[in-house]
Amino acid sequence: MQDIIAETSEKIRDMTIRGAGRIARAGADALGRFAESYTGNSLEAFREDLDRAVATILDSRPTAVSLWNGVHSTVRGVDSASSVDEAREIVISNSREFCERSEKAVETIARIGAKRIEDGDTVMTHCNSSAALGVIEEAHRQGKDFRVFATESRPWRQGILTVTQLAEAGVDVTMIIDSAVRYVMNDTDKVFVGADTITSHGAVINKIGTSQLALAAHEARTQFYVCGETYKFSPMTVFGDMVRIEERETSEVVRPGEIPDSVKIFNPVFDSTPAQYIDAIITEVGMVPPTAVYDILVRQLGDGIFKE
Ligand code: RI2
């Protein structure tokens, strides 16, 4: 049983499974499978094992709150169970519900966001966001005639995934290196990016470099849209918590021996784009201004959506 958890955690850590939405669904799904295959009879032992499983999953990557929300939505209500079977059923059903809700949210965002793409547009995207790509692919499916600039997204180069996916869908796509963003922004009408975490004051934490796109878009008066499901809204930020920015291995940046040993390497994976640079956040509950995030979070907290 712990194998399911350890394996999923490792795949999230080494980025075999990546993308804020996907890791949230993978975490929820792993807990569901853990509950399904649980054979013990003690409710207390199940709760302890589940707590350990939750901790292991959450330890895999620190920044995307989608993982925290996915995991906590899945274990919600276990405390009130009166038997192991009841507790297992709660986890299995929550896990399914979260994964379905997550997939539907991405589809809804695609439909809402596609309305913002018009014939003749030039669109830019960064990294590899299923929510942002959903919007672009939906607009293409609707027959709109537009082109896309996609960044390489060093050091992991998720841009390769993006251009491959868009090219296979038949979208007119051009890959650019990250430092070409400002150069091509004057020719760009709209930017669509994803989100890993959205704070209560409307700042968006997304792949490193996103804030540079936002600044360049602001300067060029290009519209800047964030595509993010509401489980990327961070309840902790309502209570003042800061978002931890993940730093990854230096080996992702340079090959061994490429630079002198005395050179230090800093590899932050995400950055924060302040609300003032964001035209709208496209969510499954509609297109909202960044200033609306607090209200939506407070409503969700009231509904107990993020509670254990
Ligand atoms: P979706 C990714 O993080 C990127 O930062 C992307 O913009 C974000 O998750 C959202 O992706 P990473 O896992 O949920 O590549 O829209 O570090 O797929």
Short mmCIF file of C-alpha atoms and ligand atoms in Angstrom, two decimals:
data_model
loop_
_atom_site.label_atom_id
_atom_site.label_comp_id
_atom_site.label_asym_id
_atom_site.label_seq_id
_atom_site.Cartn_x
_atom_site.Cartn_y
_atom_site.Cartn_z
CA MET A 1 0.00 0.00 0.00
CA GLN A 2 2.77 2.40 0.94
CA ASP A 3 4.32 1.46 -2.46
CA ILE A 4 1.50 3.30 -4.25
CA ILE A 5 2.26 6.39 -2.20
CA ALA A 6 6.06 6.18 -2.45
CA GLU A 7 5.90 5.58 -6.20
CA THR A 8 3.55 8.51 -6.84
CA SER A 9 5.55 10.78 -4.57
CA GLU A 10 8.76 9.92 -6.42
CA LYS A 11 7.14 10.49 -9.83
CA ILE A 12 5.96 13.92 -8.69
CA ARG A 13 9.38 14.74 -7.22
CA ASP A 14 11.33 13.74 -10.35
CA MET A 15 8.69 15.42 -12.55
CA THR A 16 7.64 12.26 -14.39
CA ILE A 17 4.24 13.58 -13.33
CA ARG A 18 4.22 17.37 -13.54
CA GLY A 19 1.91 20.34 -13.97
CA ALA A 20 -0.01 21.72 -11.00
CA GLY A 21 -3.33 20.15 -11.97
CA ARG A 22 -1.85 16.78 -12.83
CA ILE A 23 0.12 16.46 -9.59
CA ALA A 24 -3.03 17.33 -7.61
CA ARG A 25 -4.99 14.58 -9.39
CA ALA A 26 -2.08 12.14 -9.02
CA GLY A 27 -1.91 12.80 -5.25
CA ALA A 28 -5.68 12.40 -4.83
CA ASP A 29 -5.72 9.29 -7.01
CA ALA A 30 -2.82 7.68 -5.10
CA LEU A 31 -4.65 8.19 -1.78
CA GLY A 32 -7.79 6.68 -3.33
CA ARG A 33 -5.86 3.60 -4.48
CA PHE A 34 -4.15 3.41 -1.08
CA ALA A 35 -7.59 3.29 0.60
CA GLU A 36 -8.89 0.75 -1.93
CA SER A 37 -6.07 -1.67 -1.26
CA TYR A 38 -5.96 -1.18 2.53
CA THR A 39 -6.46 -4.51 4.32
CA GLY A 40 -6.07 -3.60 8.03
CA ASN A 41 -8.97 -3.69 10.52
CA SER A 42 -8.03 -0.92 12.92
CA LEU A 43 -9.51 2.51 12.27
CA GLU A 44 -6.78 4.11 14.36
CA ALA A 45 -4.04 2.38 12.34
CA PHE A 46 -5.74 3.39 9.07
CA ARG A 47 -5.81 7.04 10.16
CA GLU A 48 -2.13 6.91 11.16
CA ASP A 49 -1.14 5.26 7.86
CA LEU A 50 -3.24 7.79 5.95
CA ASP A 51 -1.54 10.68 7.78
CA ARG A 52 1.82 9.27 6.78
CA ALA A 53 0.67 8.85 3.18
CA VAL A 54 -0.56 12.46 3.10
CA ALA A 55 2.76 13.70 4.50
CA THR A 56 4.74 11.69 1.93
CA ILE A 57 2.71 13.02 -0.99
CA LEU A 58 2.89 16.61 0.24
CA ASP A 59 6.64 16.33 0.73
CA SER A 60 7.20 15.65 -2.98
CA ARG A 61 6.93 19.25 -4.25
CA PRO A 62 6.39 22.34 -2.12
CA THR A 63 4.97 25.18 -4.25
CA ALA A 64 1.77 24.17 -6.05
CA VAL A 65 -1.08 24.49 -3.54
CA SER A 66 -3.17 22.39 -5.94
CA LEU A 67 -1.42 19.34 -4.46
CA TRP A 68 -2.29 20.40 -0.91
CA ASN A 69 -5.90 21.12 -1.88
CA GLY A 70 -6.21 17.85 -3.82
CA VAL A 71 -4.84 15.80 -0.93
CA HIS A 72 -6.86 17.56 1.76
CA SER A 73 -10.08 17.35 -0.28
CA THR A 74 -9.44 13.60 -0.47
CA VAL A 75 -9.03 12.99 3.27
CA ARG A 76 -11.84 15.35 4.28
CA GLY A 77 -14.37 13.69 6.60
CA VAL A 78 -12.19 10.73 7.61
CA ASP A 79 -12.16 11.99 11.22
CA SER A 80 -15.90 11.43 11.50
CA ALA A 81 -15.79 7.80 10.24
CA SER A 82 -16.70 5.10 12.75
CA SER A 83 -15.12 2.11 10.98
CA VAL A 84 -12.18 1.37 8.66
CA ASP A 85 -14.54 0.52 5.84
CA GLU A 86 -16.38 3.79 6.22
CA ALA A 87 -13.10 5.72 6.32
CA ARG A 88 -11.82 3.89 3.23
CA GLU A 89 -15.08 4.62 1.37
CA ILE A 90 -14.83 8.32 2.24
CA VAL A 91 -11.28 8.54 0.84
CA ILE A 92 -12.16 6.55 -2.31
CA SER A 93 -15.21 8.67 -3.06
CA ASN A 94 -13.46 12.01 -2.27
CA SER A 95 -10.56 11.02 -4.51
CA ARG A 96 -12.88 10.30 -7.45
CA GLU A 97 -14.85 13.47 -6.82
CA PHE A 98 -11.71 15.64 -6.76
CA CYS A 99 -10.28 14.12 -9.97
CA GLU A 100 -13.59 14.54 -11.81
CA ARG A 101 -14.02 18.10 -10.54
CA SER A 102 -10.45 18.90 -11.59
CA GLU A 103 -10.83 17.52 -15.12
CA LYS A 104 -14.17 19.29 -15.60
CA ALA A 105 -12.66 22.57 -14.36
CA VAL A 106 -9.93 22.42 -17.03
CA GLU A 107 -12.61 21.85 -19.72
CA THR A 108 -14.72 24.75 -18.46
CA ILE A 109 -11.68 27.06 -18.43
CA ALA A 110 -10.98 26.06 -22.04
CA ARG A 111 -14.50 27.05 -23.11
CA ILE A 112 -14.44 30.36 -21.22
CA GLY A 113 -10.91 31.34 -22.24
CA ALA A 114 -11.35 30.43 -25.93
CA LYS A 115 -13.83 33.29 -26.25
CA ARG A 116 -10.93 35.69 -25.72
CA ILE A 117 -9.02 34.45 -28.79
CA GLU A 118 -10.03 36.11 -32.06
CA ASP A 119 -9.18 35.61 -35.71
CA GLY A 120 -5.83 37.20 -36.53
CA ASP A 121 -4.55 37.09 -32.93
CA THR A 122 -1.01 36.30 -31.91
CA VAL A 123 -0.98 34.51 -28.58
CA MET A 124 1.94 33.74 -26.26
CA THR A 125 2.22 31.00 -23.66
CA HIS A 126 4.92 29.94 -21.20
CA CYS A 127 6.00 26.52 -19.93
CA ASN A 128 3.41 23.76 -20.26
CA SER A 129 0.05 24.42 -18.67
CA SER A 130 -2.86 22.12 -19.45
CA ALA A 131 -5.30 24.91 -18.49
CA ALA A 132 -3.67 27.44 -20.84
CA LEU A 133 -3.23 24.90 -23.64
CA GLY A 134 -6.86 23.85 -23.21
CA VAL A 135 -7.89 27.43 -24.03
CA ILE A 136 -5.64 27.57 -27.11
CA GLU A 137 -6.71 24.15 -28.39
CA GLU A 138 -10.39 24.93 -27.85
CA ALA A 139 -10.07 28.18 -29.86
CA HIS A 140 -8.36 26.19 -32.62
CA ARG A 141 -11.12 23.54 -32.54
CA GLN A 142 -13.64 26.34 -32.99
CA GLY A 143 -11.91 27.19 -36.26
CA LYS A 144 -10.25 30.44 -35.16
CA ASP A 145 -7.26 31.53 -37.18
CA PHE A 146 -4.40 32.62 -34.89
CA ARG A 147 -0.77 31.86 -34.17
CA VAL A 148 1.08 31.04 -30.96
CA PHE A 149 4.53 31.87 -29.59
CA ALA A 150 5.64 29.32 -26.99
CA THR A 151 8.68 29.83 -24.77
CA GLU A 152 11.35 27.18 -24.33
CA SER A 153 11.04 27.43 -20.50
CA ARG A 154 14.55 26.69 -19.33
CA PRO A 155 15.88 24.74 -17.58
CA TRP A 156 13.37 21.90 -17.88
CA ARG A 157 12.34 22.95 -21.40
CA GLN A 158 8.66 22.15 -20.95
CA GLY A 159 8.20 24.33 -24.06
CA ILE A 160 9.09 21.25 -26.09
CA LEU A 161 6.02 19.49 -24.69
CA THR A 162 3.92 22.55 -25.47
CA VAL A 163 5.00 23.03 -29.09
CA THR A 164 4.71 19.30 -29.75
CA GLN A 165 1.17 19.18 -28.33
CA LEU A 166 0.08 22.30 -30.23
CA ALA A 167 1.69 21.19 -33.50
CA GLU A 168 -0.02 17.79 -33.22
CA ALA A 169 -3.33 19.59 -32.72
CA GLY A 170 -2.67 21.56 -35.91
CA VAL A 171 -2.04 24.94 -34.23
CA ASP A 172 0.35 27.41 -35.95
CA VAL A 173 3.09 27.50 -33.28
CA THR A 174 6.52 29.14 -33.09
CA MET A 175 9.02 28.29 -30.35
CA ILE A 176 11.12 31.12 -28.87
CA ILE A 177 13.87 31.15 -26.28
CA ASP A 178 12.90 32.72 -22.96
CA SER A 179 15.01 35.81 -23.53
CA ALA A 180 13.11 36.58 -26.78
CA VAL A 181 9.89 37.29 -24.86
CA ARG A 182 10.16 41.09 -24.83
CA TYR A 183 11.31 41.19 -28.46
CA VAL A 184 8.16 39.44 -29.69
CA MET A 185 5.73 40.94 -27.17
CA ASN A 186 5.04 43.93 -29.44
CA ASP A 187 3.63 41.49 -32.01
CA THR A 188 1.60 39.63 -29.38
CA ASP A 189 -2.07 40.38 -28.62
CA LYS A 190 -2.73 38.08 -25.69
CA VAL A 191 -0.74 35.99 -23.19
CA PHE A 192 -2.22 32.86 -21.60
CA VAL A 193 -0.29 31.18 -18.77
CA GLY A 194 -1.13 28.63 -16.09
CA ALA A 195 -0.82 28.83 -12.31
CA ASP A 196 0.65 26.71 -9.56
CA THR A 197 -0.68 28.82 -6.70
CA ILE A 198 -2.82 31.96 -6.55
CA THR A 199 -2.66 33.99 -3.35
CA SER A 200 -5.52 35.70 -1.52
CA HIS A 201 -4.31 39.06 -2.82
CA GLY A 202 -4.36 37.87 -6.44
CA ALA A 203 -0.66 37.26 -7.06
CA VAL A 204 0.05 34.29 -9.31
CA ILE A 205 2.88 31.87 -8.64
CA ASN A 206 3.79 30.11 -11.87
CA LYS A 207 6.85 28.82 -13.75
CA ILE A 208 9.95 30.98 -13.39
CA GLY A 209 9.87 33.69 -16.04
CA THR A 210 6.10 34.22 -15.91
CA SER A 211 6.55 37.60 -14.21
CA GLN A 212 8.87 38.67 -17.04
CA LEU A 213 6.13 37.88 -19.55
CA ALA A 214 3.70 39.89 -17.41
CA LEU A 215 6.00 42.91 -17.22
CA ALA A 216 6.71 42.83 -20.93
CA ALA A 217 2.98 42.44 -21.65
CA HIS A 218 2.18 45.39 -19.38
CA GLU A 219 4.73 47.55 -21.15
CA ALA A 220 3.42 46.55 -24.60
CA ARG A 221 -0.25 46.86 -23.51
CA THR A 222 -0.75 43.17 -24.30
CA GLN A 223 -3.56 41.40 -22.43
CA PHE A 224 -2.29 38.97 -19.78
CA TYR A 225 -4.55 36.08 -18.74
CA VAL A 226 -3.94 33.43 -16.09
CA CYS A 227 -5.76 30.11 -16.53
CA GLY A 228 -6.22 28.42 -13.17
CA GLU A 229 -8.71 26.14 -11.46
CA THR A 230 -9.94 27.44 -8.08
CA TYR A 231 -8.11 24.62 -6.25
CA LYS A 232 -4.99 26.60 -7.14
CA PHE A 233 -6.23 29.33 -4.80
CA SER A 234 -4.26 29.12 -1.57
CA PRO A 235 -6.33 29.07 1.64
CA MET A 236 -3.17 29.46 3.73
CA THR A 237 -2.44 32.85 2.20
CA VAL A 238 -5.70 34.16 3.69
CA PHE A 239 -4.07 33.53 7.07
CA GLY A 240 -0.84 35.27 6.08
CA ASP A 241 1.32 32.33 5.01
CA MET A 242 3.94 32.95 2.32
CA VAL A 243 4.25 30.63 -0.69
CA ARG A 244 7.43 28.57 -0.64
CA ILE A 245 9.26 28.77 -3.96
CA GLU A 246 10.82 25.44 -4.90
CA GLU A 247 14.53 25.35 -5.73
CA ARG A 248 15.66 22.38 -7.79
CA GLU A 249 18.96 20.63 -8.51
CA THR A 250 21.77 22.71 -9.94
CA SER A 251 22.37 19.88 -12.43
CA GLU A 252 19.21 21.05 -14.24
CA VAL A 253 21.01 24.27 -15.14
CA VAL A 254 24.50 23.19 -16.29
CA ARG A 255 26.19 19.92 -17.17
CA PRO A 256 28.93 18.63 -14.82
CA GLY A 257 32.30 20.30 -15.52
CA GLU A 258 30.79 23.00 -17.73
CA ILE A 259 31.64 25.87 -15.38
CA PRO A 260 34.24 26.32 -12.59
CA ASP A 261 33.37 24.58 -9.31
CA SER A 262 33.57 27.91 -7.49
CA VAL A 263 30.50 29.24 -9.32
CA LYS A 264 27.29 28.97 -7.32
CA ILE A 265 24.06 28.12 -9.12
CA PHE A 266 20.60 29.27 -8.09
CA ASN A 267 17.68 27.42 -9.66
CA PRO A 268 14.31 28.79 -8.43
CA VAL A 269 11.45 27.08 -10.24
CA PHE A 270 8.62 29.59 -9.83
CA ASP A 271 8.10 33.33 -9.51
CA SER A 272 5.30 35.60 -8.40
CA THR A 273 3.37 37.92 -10.71
CA PRO A 274 1.62 40.71 -8.81
CA ALA A 275 -2.12 41.19 -9.37
CA GLN A 276 -1.61 44.58 -11.05
CA TYR A 277 -0.12 42.91 -14.14
CA ILE A 278 -2.98 40.42 -14.58
CA ASP A 279 -6.04 41.34 -16.68
CA ALA A 280 -8.10 38.37 -15.50
CA ILE A 281 -7.89 34.91 -13.99
CA ILE A 282 -9.87 32.40 -16.04
CA THR A 283 -11.34 29.85 -13.62
CA GLU A 284 -14.10 27.25 -13.78
CA VAL A 285 -16.36 29.68 -11.88
CA GLY A 286 -15.81 32.36 -14.49
CA MET A 287 -13.37 35.01 -15.59
CA VAL A 288 -12.48 36.86 -12.40
CA PRO A 289 -10.30 39.84 -11.58
CA PRO A 290 -7.33 39.05 -9.29
CA THR A 291 -9.04 41.19 -6.63
CA ALA A 292 -11.87 38.61 -6.44
CA VAL A 293 -9.63 35.77 -5.27
CA TYR A 294 -9.99 36.65 -1.57
CA ASP A 295 -13.80 36.54 -1.73
CA ILE A 296 -13.82 33.22 -3.57
CA LEU A 297 -11.38 31.74 -1.06
CA VAL A 298 -13.43 32.92 1.91
CA ARG A 299 -16.56 31.38 0.37
CA GLN A 300 -14.71 28.09 -0.20
CA LEU A 301 -13.40 28.11 3.37
CA GLY A 302 -16.97 28.69 4.61
CA ASP A 303 -18.22 25.75 2.56
CA GLY A 304 -15.49 23.59 4.10
CA ILE A 305 -14.11 22.76 0.66
CA PHE A 306 -10.50 23.03 1.79
CA LYS A 307 -11.05 21.66 5.27
CA GLU A 308 -9.85 18.26 6.40
P1 RI2 B 1 -1.47 23.11 -15.31
C1 RI2 B 1 3.64 23.76 -14.09
O1 RI2 B 1 4.60 23.52 -13.12
C2 RI2 B 1 3.88 25.09 -14.80
O2 RI2 B 1 4.35 26.10 -13.93
C3 RI2 B 1 2.48 25.35 -15.30
O3 RI2 B 1 2.28 26.68 -15.71
C4 RI2 B 1 1.68 25.01 -14.03
O4 RI2 B 1 2.32 23.85 -13.52
C5 RI2 B 1 0.22 24.79 -14.23
O5 RI2 B 1 0.00 23.68 -15.07
P2 RI2 B 1 5.73 22.32 -13.30
O6 RI2 B 1 5.10 21.09 -12.71
O7 RI2 B 1 -2.06 22.74 -13.99
O8 RI2 B 1 6.13 22.18 -14.74
O9 RI2 B 1 -2.26 24.21 -15.99
O10 RI2 B 1 6.86 22.80 -12.43
O11 RI2 B 1 -1.25 21.91 -16.20
#
